[in-house]
Amino acid sequence: MGLLSLGTPLHWNDSKKYADHVRSNGVIQLLNSYKISQGRENDKFYWGDEIEYMMISLDEASRSLKLSIDHDYVLTNLSEDGKNYQAALDNDVLFHPEYGRFMLEATPLNPYDGTSLGDYFKVENNMHRRRFLAIKEIQSENVYPLTLTAFPLMGVDDFCSPSTLPKGCASKSLFLPDEIINKHVRFPTLTANIRRRRGQKVAINIPLYKDKNTRSLDAADPSIPKRELFPYSDNEPHLSAVNPAAKPGHIYMDSMGFGMGSSCLQVTMQAKNLSEARYLFDSLVNIAPLMLAVTAAAPIFRGHLADQDVRWNVISGAVDDRTPFERNEAPLENHPLYGGQTDVEVQKSMLRIPKSRYDSIDQYLGGTEFYKSSYNDLNAPINKKVYDKLLESGLDEELSRHFGHLFIRDPLVLFSERIEQDNETEMDHFENIQSTNWQTLRFKVPSQDSVPNSNKPGWRIELRPMEISLTDFENAAYSVFSVLLSRAYIHYRFNNYLNISLVEDNMKRAHHRDAINREKFYVRTNIEDSGDAYVQELTLDEIFNGSEKRKFKGLIPIVKDFVAVEFGHDANPDDLEKLDMYLELISGRASGATPTTATYFRKLISEHPDYKYDSIVPESAAFDLCLFAKKLSEYNPTTVRQFFGDKIGNWLIAHGYSSIFAKLD
Ligand code: GLU
Ligand code: MG
């Protein structure tokens, strides 16, 4: 999750003094890079995926389930300078740190070539090798790297192994000990500085699912400890024992780890030039909420069934560093209205900030023949000073707005050794702002040494909304699908614009419980038309599988056509068969024929003998759910059939998936 500088991190009270310094130098770094790399042409369509894991301790003998927080040596050993780094390189993979000390992130070492069909079928094998290396490195019985989007018992009683109590001063959480946070000093500092800038702990309230014995939605939540941990400092207002930040009828969470401790699947694609990157970004704006809905995998938070199926808004809340004033609430006493933003003119240009820094994107990048300024109808706040500077330096209106919007945020973690930088060669100040704007899409800028024709990364788009799935088969399917879809959009030059306020609405709908069967999403159906958007509300089935009635071809048929046109002649039949299975999975998920992970998890809990229909997930049920996840990730034949149904299940079994890890050994 971004830049890892080494050094002495600054407390918020010190770092905020440099906020303007970081922004003004960050803009110069951006401009220096832009001047050099705007002329890049004909870059290859390279791409890569990122998978986040959590290490879970699952003891079948004692039926105990814990989050394993003392296996971070796995990451150390497999990362640069680690004793098994070479094994990672030999397997063409790289391991990276993530927010949680219990987390791993892994990517391919080398990018895939999106113009070669064969490369799409290296992805799954590469993912299997990543998981296998992690399994081998853990070397303790009963601890597994699982690709669960959210740990169901996060913040419930004594949920860590080794046992640790929540009394940490970085998060001040009532539920999560600071020991769950990655030990690299950036992460606890990030946690504390978000809280300090905000002036209070983060407060995440997710609607509780109402079952027949669920407590009254007006009643206080008895699972919130009635205690105060700290004498309040950092100008934080006193929170009373009956926590006013907790909304009745909701699952209350008070710490960054509830969000940034979740796992996702991301893909990054390189465009051939700046103009194609802008086109791809804009084309994916409304694909993002759809991919979130179809990968839904998180119906449980802090041991409760939620009345939603995904992680997204939990993370939004978990890193929401806006002050109450910025959120349009009553300001706190003796607390700056705008954090580290002291320029009065800039303050006036921003007014209030409607969304967290982790949220859906607010504006199109434009610069395409289809773009109209009326599509950008959210009026997202911008930092006027940054916007003016970019505009007068030659960036167009939309690019200046895009970065002007990112630069409304303060840098959250600064290292005293890295305050002065060489703006000709370094990008850390820019990246500091860029990489803590966690939106559904990230528009990645080349570094200053990315001169035309160099092999340094060029203009890239990262697609970030997808939830992680339990198996690498699924993660490969979603990665391959989203990249082929992107390639199809570029190939056919579809016009995917609709008012961005409708995309915002789609994002909310993507959160809803069983959105597949109960929701419709706005889509532009006249994608072959350069005129005004014809927008209809379609089910995910209609969107992914197509609908004659709605005159919408469907995303899966689009991908199939593209593959036939682009690769038809030299496609390997085994590859095509696998692609069919990937598309079968996504098609089934979108139509509801194959339940989403979230729906399946709900079923596992609600049918569990220990469940009392009270929306509380018993530890025994959480254990069985994680055991199921573990068996599924190993493609246990019975589990695979239960989860995917006969068609995909039998195909996986017939193709030897159940012994895939044994074969890697
Ligand atoms: N784990 C975060 C998520 O689930 C993403 C962190 C990152 O940017 O890598 O969205
Ligand atoms: Mg990550």
mmCIF file of N, CA and C in Angstrom, residues 555-657:
data_model
loop_
_atom_site.group_PDB
_atom_site.id
_atom_site.type_symbol
_atom_site.label_atom_id
_atom_site.label_comp_id
_atom_site.label_asym_id
_atom_site.label_seq_id
_atom_site.Cartn_x
_atom_site.Cartn_y
_atom_site.Cartn_z
ATOM 1 N N LEU A 555 -20.628 -7.589 -21.074
ATOM 2 C CA LEU A 555 -19.167 -7.505 -20.952
ATOM 3 C C LEU A 555 -18.495 -8.826 -21.313
ATOM 4 N N ILE A 556 -19.126 -9.940 -20.962
ATOM 5 C CA ILE A 556 -18.496 -11.234 -21.274
ATOM 6 C C ILE A 556 -18.522 -11.496 -22.782
ATOM 7 N N PRO A 557 -19.665 -11.325 -23.474
ATOM 8 C CA PRO A 557 -19.629 -11.453 -24.937
ATOM 9 C C PRO A 557 -18.633 -10.489 -25.599
ATOM 10 N N ILE A 558 -18.467 -9.302 -25.030
ATOM 11 C CA ILE A 558 -17.476 -8.363 -25.595
ATOM 12 C C ILE A 558 -16.076 -8.977 -25.504
ATOM 13 N N VAL A 559 -15.767 -9.539 -24.338
ATOM 14 C CA VAL A 559 -14.445 -10.157 -24.163
ATOM 15 C C VAL A 559 -14.290 -11.334 -25.125
ATOM 16 N N LYS A 560 -15.344 -12.145 -25.266
ATOM 17 C CA LYS A 560 -15.249 -13.312 -26.162
ATOM 18 C C LYS A 560 -14.978 -12.872 -27.602
ATOM 19 N N ASP A 561 -15.713 -11.859 -28.041
ATOM 20 C CA ASP A 561 -15.503 -11.348 -29.409
ATOM 21 C C ASP A 561 -14.083 -10.845 -29.589
ATOM 22 N N PHE A 562 -13.649 -10.103 -28.589
ATOM 23 C CA PHE A 562 -12.308 -9.513 -28.697
ATOM 24 C C PHE A 562 -11.251 -10.615 -28.799
ATOM 25 N N VAL A 563 -11.382 -11.628 -27.961
ATOM 26 C CA VAL A 563 -10.383 -12.705 -27.969
ATOM 27 C C VAL A 563 -10.385 -13.398 -29.336
ATOM 28 N N ALA A 564 -11.572 -13.617 -29.902
ATOM 29 C CA ALA A 564 -11.644 -14.273 -31.210
ATOM 30 C C ALA A 564 -10.974 -13.405 -32.283
ATOM 31 N N VAL A 565 -11.240 -12.107 -32.240
ATOM 32 C CA VAL A 565 -10.676 -11.209 -33.253
ATOM 33 C C VAL A 565 -9.167 -11.073 -33.079
ATOM 34 N N GLU A 566 -8.759 -10.912 -31.837
ATOM 35 C CA GLU A 566 -7.351 -10.579 -31.574
ATOM 36 C C GLU A 566 -6.440 -11.807 -31.612
ATOM 37 N N PHE A 567 -6.941 -12.919 -31.089
ATOM 38 C CA PHE A 567 -6.037 -14.060 -30.921
ATOM 39 C C PHE A 567 -6.525 -15.307 -31.661
ATOM 40 N N GLY A 568 -7.669 -15.190 -32.347
ATOM 41 C CA GLY A 568 -8.347 -16.343 -32.915
ATOM 42 C C GLY A 568 -7.443 -17.357 -33.580
ATOM 43 N N HIS A 569 -6.503 -16.880 -34.415
ATOM 44 C CA HIS A 569 -5.744 -17.812 -35.249
ATOM 45 C C HIS A 569 -4.779 -18.681 -34.475
ATOM 46 N N ASP A 570 -4.064 -18.016 -33.557
ATOM 47 C CA ASP A 570 -3.010 -18.820 -32.927
ATOM 48 C C ASP A 570 -3.314 -19.181 -31.482
ATOM 49 N N ALA A 571 -4.607 -19.199 -31.128
ATOM 50 C CA ALA A 571 -4.926 -19.524 -29.736
ATOM 51 C C ALA A 571 -4.706 -21.010 -29.458
ATOM 52 N N ASN A 572 -4.125 -21.267 -28.322
ATOM 53 C CA ASN A 572 -3.927 -22.648 -27.877
ATOM 54 C C ASN A 572 -5.257 -23.161 -27.297
ATOM 55 N N PRO A 573 -5.740 -24.345 -27.760
ATOM 56 C CA PRO A 573 -7.058 -24.827 -27.312
ATOM 57 C C PRO A 573 -7.157 -24.988 -25.789
ATOM 58 N N ASP A 574 -6.062 -25.381 -25.137
ATOM 59 C CA ASP A 574 -6.111 -25.515 -23.668
ATOM 60 C C ASP A 574 -6.323 -24.155 -23.005
ATOM 61 N N ASP A 575 -5.668 -23.149 -23.581
ATOM 62 C CA ASP A 575 -5.842 -21.798 -23.044
ATOM 63 C C ASP A 575 -7.294 -21.363 -23.208
ATOM 64 N N LEU A 576 -7.845 -21.639 -24.384
ATOM 65 C CA LEU A 576 -9.228 -21.208 -24.629
ATOM 66 C C LEU A 576 -10.193 -21.923 -23.695
ATOM 67 N N GLU A 577 -9.880 -23.187 -23.408
ATOM 68 C CA GLU A 577 -10.751 -23.938 -22.497
ATOM 69 C C GLU A 577 -10.694 -23.316 -21.094
ATOM 70 N N LYS A 578 -9.506 -22.939 -20.683
ATOM 71 C CA LYS A 578 -9.388 -22.319 -19.356
ATOM 72 C C LYS A 578 -10.112 -20.970 -19.336
ATOM 73 N N LEU A 579 -9.921 -20.216 -20.402
ATOM 74 C CA LEU A 579 -10.603 -18.919 -20.468
ATOM 75 C C LEU A 579 -12.118 -19.110 -20.374
ATOM 76 N N ASP A 580 -12.620 -20.147 -21.045
ATOM 77 C CA ASP A 580 -14.055 -20.443 -20.962
ATOM 78 C C ASP A 580 -14.482 -20.668 -19.521
ATOM 79 N N MET A 581 -13.636 -21.366 -18.761
ATOM 80 C CA MET A 581 -13.981 -21.630 -17.350
ATOM 81 C C MET A 581 -13.961 -20.333 -16.535
ATOM 82 N N TYR A 582 -12.982 -19.481 -16.821
ATOM 83 C CA TYR A 582 -12.937 -18.184 -16.130
ATOM 84 C C TYR A 582 -14.238 -17.413 -16.407
ATOM 85 N N LEU A 583 -14.616 -17.404 -17.674
ATOM 86 C CA LEU A 583 -15.802 -16.619 -18.043
ATOM 87 C C LEU A 583 -17.070 -17.277 -17.508
ATOM 88 N N GLU A 584 -17.050 -18.605 -17.466
ATOM 89 C CA GLU A 584 -18.172 -19.343 -16.890
ATOM 90 C C GLU A 584 -18.373 -18.934 -15.417
ATOM 91 N N LEU A 585 -17.262 -18.832 -14.711
ATOM 92 C CA LEU A 585 -17.329 -18.440 -13.296
ATOM 93 C C LEU A 585 -17.950 -17.046 -13.161
ATOM 94 N N ILE A 586 -17.430 -16.104 -13.940
ATOM 95 C CA ILE A 586 -17.882 -14.712 -13.786
ATOM 96 C C ILE A 586 -19.333 -14.582 -14.255
ATOM 97 N N SER A 587 -19.654 -15.291 -15.327
ATOM 98 C CA SER A 587 -21.024 -15.286 -15.832
ATOM 99 C C SER A 587 -21.994 -15.836 -14.778
ATOM 100 N N GLY A 588 -21.582 -16.924 -14.139
ATOM 101 C CA GLY A 588 -22.432 -17.544 -13.116
ATOM 102 C C GLY A 588 -22.589 -16.654 -11.894
ATOM 103 N N ARG A 589 -21.510 -15.979 -11.531
ATOM 104 C CA ARG A 589 -21.582 -15.056 -10.391
ATOM 105 C C ARG A 589 -22.548 -13.919 -10.720
ATOM 106 N N ALA A 590 -22.412 -13.385 -11.925
ATOM 107 C CA ALA A 590 -23.240 -12.228 -12.299
ATOM 108 C C ALA A 590 -24.715 -12.601 -12.407
ATOM 109 N N SER A 591 -24.992 -13.842 -12.825
ATOM 110 C CA SER A 591 -26.401 -14.229 -12.991
ATOM 111 C C SER A 591 -26.991 -14.724 -11.672
ATOM 112 N N GLY A 592 -26.138 -15.000 -10.701
ATOM 113 C CA GLY A 592 -26.630 -15.544 -9.438
ATOM 114 C C GLY A 592 -26.603 -17.069 -9.416
ATOM 115 N N ALA A 593 -26.276 -17.707 -10.557
ATOM 116 C CA ALA A 593 -26.247 -19.175 -10.597
ATOM 117 C C ALA A 593 -25.155 -19.717 -9.684
ATOM 118 N N THR A 594 -24.035 -19.039 -9.611
ATOM 119 C CA THR A 594 -22.957 -19.401 -8.675
ATOM 120 C C THR A 594 -22.927 -18.304 -7.611
ATOM 121 N N PRO A 595 -23.181 -18.660 -6.346
ATOM 122 C CA PRO A 595 -23.238 -17.600 -5.328
ATOM 123 C C PRO A 595 -21.915 -16.850 -5.206
ATOM 124 N N THR A 596 -21.991 -15.571 -4.877
ATOM 125 C CA THR A 596 -20.752 -14.842 -4.564
ATOM 126 C C THR A 596 -20.190 -15.417 -3.264
ATOM 127 N N THR A 597 -18.933 -15.102 -3.012
ATOM 128 C CA THR A 597 -18.314 -15.554 -1.756
ATOM 129 C C THR A 597 -19.126 -15.034 -0.571
ATOM 130 N N ALA A 598 -19.574 -13.789 -0.665
ATOM 131 C CA ALA A 598 -20.340 -13.200 0.442
ATOM 132 C C ALA A 598 -21.621 -13.996 0.689
ATOM 133 N N THR A 599 -22.332 -14.312 -0.382
ATOM 134 C CA THR A 599 -23.584 -15.064 -0.236
ATOM 135 C C THR A 599 -23.305 -16.447 0.347
ATOM 136 N N TYR A 600 -22.223 -17.064 -0.134
ATOM 137 C CA TYR A 600 -21.878 -18.400 0.360
ATOM 138 C C TYR A 600 -21.533 -18.352 1.852
ATOM 139 N N PHE A 601 -20.795 -17.338 2.248
ATOM 140 C CA PHE A 601 -20.422 -17.198 3.668
ATOM 141 C C PHE A 601 -21.672 -16.995 4.544
ATOM 142 N N ARG A 602 -22.587 -16.184 4.065
ATOM 143 C CA ARG A 602 -23.830 -15.983 4.832
ATOM 144 C C ARG A 602 -24.549 -17.301 5.052
ATOM 145 N N LYS A 603 -24.555 -18.108 3.981
ATOM 146 C CA LYS A 603 -25.247 -19.388 4.057
ATOM 147 C C LYS A 603 -24.529 -20.283 5.078
ATOM 148 N N LEU A 604 -23.198 -20.318 5.010
ATOM 149 C CA LEU A 604 -22.447 -21.146 5.966
ATOM 150 C C LEU A 604 -22.766 -20.751 7.404
ATOM 151 N N ILE A 605 -22.851 -19.450 7.647
ATOM 152 C CA ILE A 605 -23.126 -18.995 9.020
ATOM 153 C C ILE A 605 -24.577 -19.292 9.397
ATOM 154 N N SER A 606 -25.499 -18.930 8.499
ATOM 155 C CA SER A 606 -26.907 -19.047 8.920
ATOM 156 C C SER A 606 -27.327 -20.511 9.072
ATOM 157 N N GLU A 607 -26.636 -21.433 8.394
ATOM 158 C CA GLU A 607 -26.982 -22.852 8.554
ATOM 159 C C GLU A 607 -26.136 -23.544 9.618
ATOM 160 N N HIS A 608 -25.268 -22.796 10.271
ATOM 161 C CA HIS A 608 -24.384 -23.423 11.262
ATOM 162 C C HIS A 608 -25.186 -23.770 12.521
ATOM 163 N N PRO A 609 -24.982 -24.975 13.074
ATOM 164 C CA PRO A 609 -25.794 -25.365 14.237
ATOM 165 C C PRO A 609 -25.648 -24.428 15.437
ATOM 166 N N ASP A 610 -24.532 -23.734 15.543
ATOM 167 C CA ASP A 610 -24.353 -22.862 16.711
ATOM 168 C C ASP A 610 -24.894 -21.444 16.497
ATOM 169 N N TYR A 611 -25.330 -21.151 15.289
ATOM 170 C CA TYR A 611 -25.817 -19.783 15.018
ATOM 171 C C TYR A 611 -27.205 -19.597 15.630
ATOM 172 N N LYS A 612 -27.404 -18.467 16.305
ATOM 173 C CA LYS A 612 -28.660 -18.253 17.032
ATOM 174 C C LYS A 612 -29.580 -17.261 16.326
ATOM 175 N N TYR A 613 -29.374 -17.027 15.082
ATOM 176 C CA TYR A 613 -30.213 -16.087 14.301
ATOM 177 C C TYR A 613 -30.203 -14.679 14.901
ATOM 178 N N ASP A 614 -29.073 -14.346 15.530
ATOM 179 C CA ASP A 614 -28.988 -13.043 16.194
ATOM 180 C C ASP A 614 -27.935 -12.138 15.542
ATOM 181 N N SER A 615 -27.480 -12.504 14.369
ATOM 182 C CA SER A 615 -26.470 -11.736 13.602
ATOM 183 C C SER A 615 -25.073 -11.813 14.215
ATOM 184 N N ILE A 616 -24.937 -12.573 15.289
ATOM 185 C CA ILE A 616 -23.602 -12.727 15.894
ATOM 186 C C ILE A 616 -22.986 -14.030 15.401
ATOM 187 N N VAL A 617 -21.779 -13.935 14.869
ATOM 188 C CA VAL A 617 -21.117 -15.109 14.297
ATOM 189 C C VAL A 617 -20.393 -15.851 15.417
ATOM 190 N N PRO A 618 -20.853 -17.056 15.780
ATOM 191 C CA PRO A 618 -20.165 -17.774 16.855
ATOM 192 C C PRO A 618 -18.742 -18.143 16.423
ATOM 193 N N GLU A 619 -17.845 -18.238 17.376
ATOM 194 C CA GLU A 619 -16.453 -18.563 17.027
ATOM 195 C C GLU A 619 -16.365 -19.892 16.310
ATOM 196 N N SER A 620 -17.216 -20.819 16.707
ATOM 197 C CA SER A 620 -17.190 -22.144 16.061
ATOM 198 C C SER A 620 -17.575 -22.021 14.578
ATOM 199 N N ALA A 621 -18.502 -21.125 14.282
ATOM 200 C CA ALA A 621 -18.926 -20.954 12.884
ATOM 201 C C ALA A 621 -17.834 -20.242 12.091
ATOM 202 N N ALA A 622 -17.184 -19.264 12.743
ATOM 203 C CA ALA A 622 -16.073 -18.575 12.065
ATOM 204 C C ALA A 622 -14.952 -19.567 11.795
ATOM 205 N N PHE A 623 -14.719 -20.474 12.754
ATOM 206 C CA PHE A 623 -13.695 -21.500 12.556
ATOM 207 C C PHE A 623 -14.057 -22.360 11.346
ATOM 208 N N ASP A 624 -15.292 -22.830 11.290
ATOM 209 C CA ASP A 624 -15.692 -23.698 10.174
ATOM 210 C C ASP A 624 -15.617 -22.959 8.839
ATOM 211 N N LEU A 625 -15.948 -21.681 8.888
ATOM 212 C CA LEU A 625 -15.866 -20.884 7.651
ATOM 213 C C LEU A 625 -14.404 -20.799 7.167
ATOM 214 N N CYS A 626 -13.493 -20.554 8.087
ATOM 215 C CA CYS A 626 -12.083 -20.424 7.679
ATOM 216 C C CYS A 626 -11.501 -21.780 7.273
ATOM 217 N N LEU A 627 -11.972 -22.834 7.923
ATOM 218 C CA LEU A 627 -11.516 -24.172 7.520
ATOM 219 C C LEU A 627 -11.993 -24.465 6.091
ATOM 220 N N PHE A 628 -13.216 -24.070 5.823
ATOM 221 C CA PHE A 628 -13.764 -24.217 4.465
ATOM 222 C C PHE A 628 -12.890 -23.434 3.472
ATOM 223 N N ALA A 629 -12.548 -22.195 3.864
ATOM 224 C CA ALA A 629 -11.727 -21.340 2.984
ATOM 225 C C ALA A 629 -10.368 -21.987 2.728
ATOM 226 N N LYS A 630 -9.822 -22.570 3.755
ATOM 227 C CA LYS A 630 -8.510 -23.213 3.605
ATOM 228 C C LYS A 630 -8.616 -24.410 2.649
ATOM 229 N N LYS A 631 -9.616 -25.242 2.871
ATOM 230 C CA LYS A 631 -9.766 -26.431 2.004
ATOM 231 C C LYS A 631 -10.024 -26.010 0.560
ATOM 232 N N LEU A 632 -10.825 -24.970 0.421
ATOM 233 C CA LEU A 632 -11.130 -24.508 -0.933
ATOM 234 C C LEU A 632 -9.863 -23.987 -1.613
ATOM 235 N N SER A 633 -9.049 -23.260 -0.864
ATOM 236 C CA SER A 633 -7.842 -22.692 -1.482
ATOM 237 C C SER A 633 -6.896 -23.803 -1.940
ATOM 238 N N GLU A 634 -7.045 -24.990 -1.331
ATOM 239 C CA GLU A 634 -6.232 -26.154 -1.751
ATOM 240 C C GLU A 634 -6.981 -27.014 -2.758
ATOM 241 N N TYR A 635 -8.135 -26.571 -3.179
ATOM 242 C CA TYR A 635 -8.979 -27.280 -4.157
ATOM 243 C C TYR A 635 -9.353 -28.689 -3.683
ATOM 244 N N ASN A 636 -9.712 -28.796 -2.427
ATOM 245 C CA ASN A 636 -10.253 -30.060 -1.915
ATOM 246 C C ASN A 636 -11.499 -30.406 -2.745
ATOM 247 N N PRO A 637 -11.553 -31.633 -3.322
ATOM 248 C CA PRO A 637 -12.613 -31.929 -4.293
ATOM 249 C C PRO A 637 -14.040 -31.694 -3.773
ATOM 250 N N THR A 638 -14.321 -32.136 -2.556
ATOM 251 C CA THR A 638 -15.691 -31.964 -2.049
ATOM 252 C C THR A 638 -16.027 -30.485 -1.913
ATOM 253 N N THR A 639 -15.084 -29.743 -1.342
ATOM 254 C CA THR A 639 -15.302 -28.315 -1.103
ATOM 255 C C THR A 639 -15.486 -27.568 -2.426
ATOM 256 N N VAL A 640 -14.654 -27.927 -3.375
ATOM 257 C CA VAL A 640 -14.703 -27.270 -4.681
ATOM 258 C C VAL A 640 -16.085 -27.461 -5.326
ATOM 259 N N ARG A 641 -16.612 -28.687 -5.242
ATOM 260 C CA ARG A 641 -17.943 -28.930 -5.834
ATOM 261 C C ARG A 641 -19.027 -28.168 -5.085
ATOM 262 N N GLN A 642 -18.885 -28.146 -3.755
ATOM 263 C CA GLN A 642 -19.894 -27.409 -2.971
ATOM 264 C C GLN A 642 -19.905 -25.931 -3.347
ATOM 265 N N PHE A 643 -18.730 -25.390 -3.511
ATOM 266 C CA PHE A 643 -18.627 -23.940 -3.681
ATOM 267 C C PHE A 643 -18.937 -23.496 -5.107
ATOM 268 N N PHE A 644 -18.402 -24.226 -6.076
ATOM 269 C CA PHE A 644 -18.539 -23.786 -7.467
ATOM 270 C C PHE A 644 -19.664 -24.483 -8.219
ATOM 271 N N GLY A 645 -20.233 -25.527 -7.626
ATOM 272 C CA GLY A 645 -21.219 -26.309 -8.376
ATOM 273 C C GLY A 645 -20.507 -27.350 -9.235
ATOM 274 N N ASP A 646 -21.292 -28.207 -9.899
ATOM 275 C CA ASP A 646 -20.701 -29.358 -10.578
ATOM 276 C C ASP A 646 -19.849 -28.994 -11.784
ATOM 277 N N LYS A 647 -20.342 -28.054 -12.590
ATOM 278 C CA LYS A 647 -19.638 -27.836 -13.850
ATOM 279 C C LYS A 647 -18.192 -27.371 -13.616
ATOM 280 N N ILE A 648 -18.034 -26.270 -12.894
ATOM 281 C CA ILE A 648 -16.671 -25.770 -12.642
ATOM 282 C C ILE A 648 -15.939 -26.716 -11.697
ATOM 283 N N GLY A 649 -16.660 -27.200 -10.682
ATOM 284 C CA GLY A 649 -16.048 -28.106 -9.706
ATOM 285 C C GLY A 649 -15.437 -29.331 -10.394
ATOM 286 N N ASN A 650 -16.225 -29.976 -11.253
ATOM 287 C CA ASN A 650 -15.716 -31.181 -11.915
ATOM 288 C C ASN A 650 -14.560 -30.854 -12.864
ATOM 289 N N TRP A 651 -14.668 -29.692 -13.490
ATOM 290 C CA TRP A 651 -13.577 -29.301 -14.397
ATOM 291 C C TRP A 651 -12.277 -29.124 -13.611
ATOM 292 N N LEU A 652 -12.377 -28.455 -12.459
ATOM 293 C CA LEU A 652 -11.171 -28.240 -11.645
ATOM 294 C C LEU A 652 -10.585 -29.581 -11.197
ATOM 295 N N ILE A 653 -11.470 -30.475 -10.803
ATOM 296 C CA ILE A 653 -10.984 -31.775 -10.325
ATOM 297 C C ILE A 653 -10.353 -32.553 -11.487
ATOM 298 N N ALA A 654 -11.051 -32.560 -12.622
ATOM 299 C CA ALA A 654 -10.525 -33.300 -13.784
ATOM 300 C C ALA A 654 -9.190 -32.727 -14.255
ATOM 301 N N HIS A 655 -8.971 -31.443 -13.980
ATOM 302 C CA HIS A 655 -7.720 -30.835 -14.433
ATOM 303 C C HIS A 655 -6.643 -30.798 -13.353
ATOM 304 N N GLY A 656 -6.822 -31.653 -12.346
ATOM 305 C CA GLY A 656 -5.735 -31.886 -11.392
ATOM 306 C C GLY A 656 -5.491 -30.780 -10.375
ATOM 307 N N TYR A 657 -6.462 -29.887 -10.187
ATOM 308 C CA TYR A 657 -6.223 -28.792 -9.241
ATOM 309 C C TYR A 657 -5.987 -29.295 -7.818
#
